[in-house]
Amino acid sequence: MSRVPVKICGVRDEATAIAAAAAGADFVGVVLAPGSPRFVAPAEATQLAVAIGDAGAIPVAVVRLAVDSATMRAIEAFPIIQFHGEESIADLAPFRAWECWKGLTFSKASVAAWTAANPTAVARLVVDGAEAGSGAAWDPTDFAALDDATRARCLLAGGLDPTNVAERIRLARPGGVDVSSGVERARGVKDIGLIRAFIDAVRAATTA
């Protein structure tokens, strides 16, 4: 199995971001959606984006529309924006200067609708369960039945942790994995040991 990219999402401080990159994370997500327990204020998010890039990972800004002016200034420091609300494909048009990802609840219809969009408009989907963003586990059997090209555009999210990610990768064969609550010791508080264990499990699954 080829190497599966890993995104550690909901990072709130530089030390954790740097540790995640050092552990082998390909992407580190910073949440700029107010109301989230992992929210990072725009000025701090800009600093985090720089730290993540300097550490060797790619920073991803996670937002919901509408984006205010302070958040717009902050996301200029990020090469990728992940939209995690009720956006339509048309809503993403003003953000063509960025690589755009879309977080969504899995259904064959929703994935088909978004993968029909040109990859230059929507590069990747972050596919979650019915309670997207909750960290709740879900059955990815139907996801695994999608064609190779579709799965390659998707990061699997929802209910992943160091104990189950290897099995989910083998079952679902996604184009990447995304974790947040599964590497936390408390809500919104990342655990560096769990981050390392998660990434180690992913790499073990894809080199076995």
Coordinates of C-alpha atoms in Angstrom, one line a residue:
M1 CA 0.0 0.0 0.0
S2 CA 1.3 3.5 -0.9
R3 CA 2.1 6.1 1.7
V4 CA -1.0 7.6 3.3
P5 CA -0.8 11.3 4.1
V6 CA -1.7 12.3 7.7
K7 CA -3.5 15.5 8.8
I8 CA -3.4 16.4 12.5
C9 CA -6.3 18.9 13.0
G10 CA -7.2 21.3 15.7
V11 CA -3.7 22.2 16.8
R12 CA -3.7 25.4 19.0
D13 CA 0.0 26.0 19.9
E14 CA 3.4 26.1 18.3
A15 CA 4.9 23.3 20.5
T16 CA 2.3 20.8 19.5
A17 CA 2.4 21.9 15.8
I18 CA 6.2 21.5 15.7
A19 CA 5.9 18.1 17.4
A20 CA 3.3 16.9 15.0
A21 CA 5.5 17.9 12.0
A22 CA 8.5 16.2 13.6
A23 CA 6.5 13.0 14.1
G24 CA 5.7 13.0 10.4
A25 CA 2.4 14.8 9.9
D26 CA 2.0 16.0 6.3
F27 CA -0.7 18.6 7.2
V28 CA -1.5 20.4 10.4
G29 CA -4.9 22.0 10.7
V30 CA -5.7 25.2 12.5
V31 CA -9.3 26.0 13.3
L32 CA -10.5 29.5 12.7
A33 CA -14.1 28.8 13.2
P34 CA -15.4 30.7 16.3
G35 CA -17.3 28.5 18.7
S36 CA -15.0 25.5 18.2
P37 CA -13.2 24.3 21.3
R38 CA -10.1 24.3 19.1
F39 CA -10.6 27.8 17.8
V40 CA -7.4 29.9 17.3
A41 CA -7.7 33.7 17.0
P42 CA -6.6 35.1 13.6
A43 CA -3.4 36.7 14.8
E44 CA -2.2 33.6 16.5
A45 CA -3.2 31.5 13.5
T46 CA -0.9 33.4 11.3
Q47 CA 2.0 32.7 13.7
L48 CA 1.0 29.0 13.8
A49 CA 1.0 28.8 10.0
V50 CA 4.5 30.0 9.8
A51 CA 5.7 27.7 12.6
I52 CA 4.0 24.7 10.9
G53 CA 5.6 25.5 7.5
D54 CA 9.0 26.0 9.1
A55 CA 8.7 22.6 10.8
G56 CA 8.2 20.9 7.5
A57 CA 4.4 20.3 7.4
I58 CA 1.7 22.1 5.4
P59 CA -0.6 24.3 7.4
V60 CA -4.4 24.1 6.7
A61 CA -6.8 26.8 7.7
V62 CA -10.2 25.3 8.8
V63 CA -13.0 27.8 8.4
R64 CA -16.8 28.2 8.1
L65 CA -18.4 30.9 5.9
A66 CA -18.9 33.7 6.2
V67 CA -15.2 34.6 6.8
D68 CA -14.7 38.0 8.5
S69 CA -11.9 40.4 7.5
A70 CA -9.5 39.4 10.3
T71 CA -9.8 35.8 9.3
M72 CA -9.3 36.6 5.7
R73 CA -6.0 38.3 6.6
A74 CA -5.0 35.3 8.7
I75 CA -5.6 32.7 5.9
E76 CA -3.3 34.5 3.6
A77 CA -0.5 32.7 5.6
F78 CA -2.1 29.3 4.7
P79 CA -1.7 27.5 1.3
I80 CA -4.8 25.4 1.9
I81 CA -8.3 26.2 3.2
Q82 CA -10.6 23.5 4.5
F83 CA -14.3 24.6 4.5
H84 CA -16.3 22.9 7.2
G85 CA -19.8 24.3 7.1
E86 CA -22.8 24.2 4.7
E87 CA -20.9 25.6 1.7
S88 CA -21.8 25.0 -1.9
I89 CA -19.2 24.6 -4.7
A90 CA -20.1 28.1 -5.9
D91 CA -19.3 29.5 -2.4
L92 CA -15.7 28.5 -2.9
A93 CA -15.2 30.5 -6.0
P94 CA -13.8 33.6 -4.3
F95 CA -11.0 31.4 -2.8
R96 CA -9.5 30.2 -6.0
A97 CA -6.1 31.5 -5.0
W98 CA -5.9 28.7 -2.4
E99 CA -6.1 25.0 -2.6
C100 CA -9.6 24.3 -1.3
W101 CA -10.7 21.2 0.7
K102 CA -14.3 20.5 1.8
G103 CA -15.3 18.7 5.0
L104 CA -18.5 16.8 4.7
T105 CA -20.7 14.0 6.1
F106 CA -20.3 10.9 4.1
S107 CA -22.9 9.7 1.6
K108 CA -22.3 8.4 -1.9
A109 CA -24.4 11.3 -3.3
S110 CA -22.5 14.1 -1.4
V111 CA -19.1 12.7 -2.4
A112 CA -20.2 12.3 -6.0
A113 CA -21.5 15.9 -6.1
W114 CA -18.2 17.3 -4.7
T115 CA -15.9 15.1 -6.7
A116 CA -17.7 16.2 -9.9
A117 CA -16.2 19.6 -9.3
N118 CA -12.9 20.4 -11.0
P119 CA -10.0 19.4 -8.8
T120 CA -8.6 22.9 -9.2
A121 CA -11.7 24.1 -7.4
V122 CA -12.0 21.4 -4.8
A123 CA -8.8 19.5 -4.4
R124 CA -9.7 17.1 -1.5
L125 CA -12.7 16.1 0.6
V126 CA -12.4 15.4 4.3
V127 CA -15.0 12.7 4.7
D128 CA -16.6 12.2 8.1
G129 CA -19.6 10.4 9.7
A130 CA -23.1 11.7 10.4
E131 CA -21.8 13.9 13.2
A132 CA -19.0 15.6 11.2
G133 CA -16.4 17.2 13.5
S134 CA -17.6 15.3 16.6
G135 CA -15.0 12.6 16.5
A136 CA -17.7 9.9 16.5
A137 CA -16.8 6.6 14.7
W138 CA -18.7 5.5 11.7
D139 CA -18.7 2.5 9.3
P140 CA -16.6 3.2 6.2
T141 CA -17.7 0.1 4.3
D142 CA -19.6 2.1 1.7
F143 CA -16.7 4.5 1.4
A144 CA -14.4 1.6 0.6
A145 CA -16.7 0.6 -2.3
L146 CA -16.0 3.9 -4.1
D147 CA -13.7 3.9 -7.1
D148 CA -9.9 4.4 -6.7
A149 CA -9.8 7.9 -8.1
T150 CA -12.6 9.1 -5.8
R151 CA -11.0 7.6 -2.7
A152 CA -7.7 9.1 -3.6
R153 CA -9.2 12.6 -3.4
C154 CA -10.6 11.9 0.1
L155 CA -9.1 12.0 3.6
L156 CA -11.0 9.7 6.0
A157 CA -12.0 11.4 9.3
G158 CA -14.2 10.7 12.3
G159 CA -13.5 8.3 15.2
L160 CA -9.9 7.6 14.3
D161 CA -7.3 7.0 16.9
P162 CA -4.0 5.1 17.3
T163 CA -5.8 1.9 18.0
N164 CA -8.0 1.7 15.0
V165 CA -6.5 3.8 12.2
A166 CA -4.5 0.9 10.7
E167 CA -7.5 -1.2 10.4
R168 CA -9.6 1.6 8.9
I169 CA -6.9 2.3 6.3
R170 CA -6.8 -1.3 5.2
L171 CA -10.6 -1.4 4.9
A172 CA -11.3 2.0 3.4
R173 CA -8.0 2.6 1.4
P174 CA -8.4 6.5 1.6
G175 CA -6.2 9.1 0.1
G176 CA -5.3 10.3 3.5
V177 CA -6.5 10.4 7.2
D178 CA -7.5 13.3 9.4
V179 CA -7.6 13.1 13.2
S180 CA -8.4 15.6 15.9
S181 CA -10.1 14.3 19.1
G182 CA -8.5 10.9 18.7
V183 CA -5.2 12.4 19.7
E184 CA -6.4 14.5 22.6
R185 CA -6.1 14.0 26.3
A186 CA -9.0 16.4 26.9
R187 CA -11.3 18.2 24.6
G188 CA -9.3 20.6 22.5
V189 CA -6.0 19.6 24.2
K190 CA -3.6 17.5 22.0
D191 CA -1.4 14.8 23.4
I192 CA 2.0 14.6 21.7
G193 CA 2.4 11.0 22.6
L194 CA -0.9 10.1 21.0
I195 CA 0.0 12.1 17.9
R196 CA 3.2 10.1 17.5
A197 CA 1.4 6.8 18.2
F198 CA -1.2 7.7 15.5
I199 CA 1.3 8.6 12.9
D200 CA 3.4 5.5 13.7
A201 CA 0.2 3.3 13.3
V202 CA -0.5 4.9 9.9
R203 CA 3.0 4.3 8.7
A204 CA 3.0 0.7 9.9
A205 CA -0.2 0.0 8.1
T206 CA 1.1 1.4 4.8
T207 CA 4.4 -0.4 4.9
A208 CA 3.2 -3.8 6.0

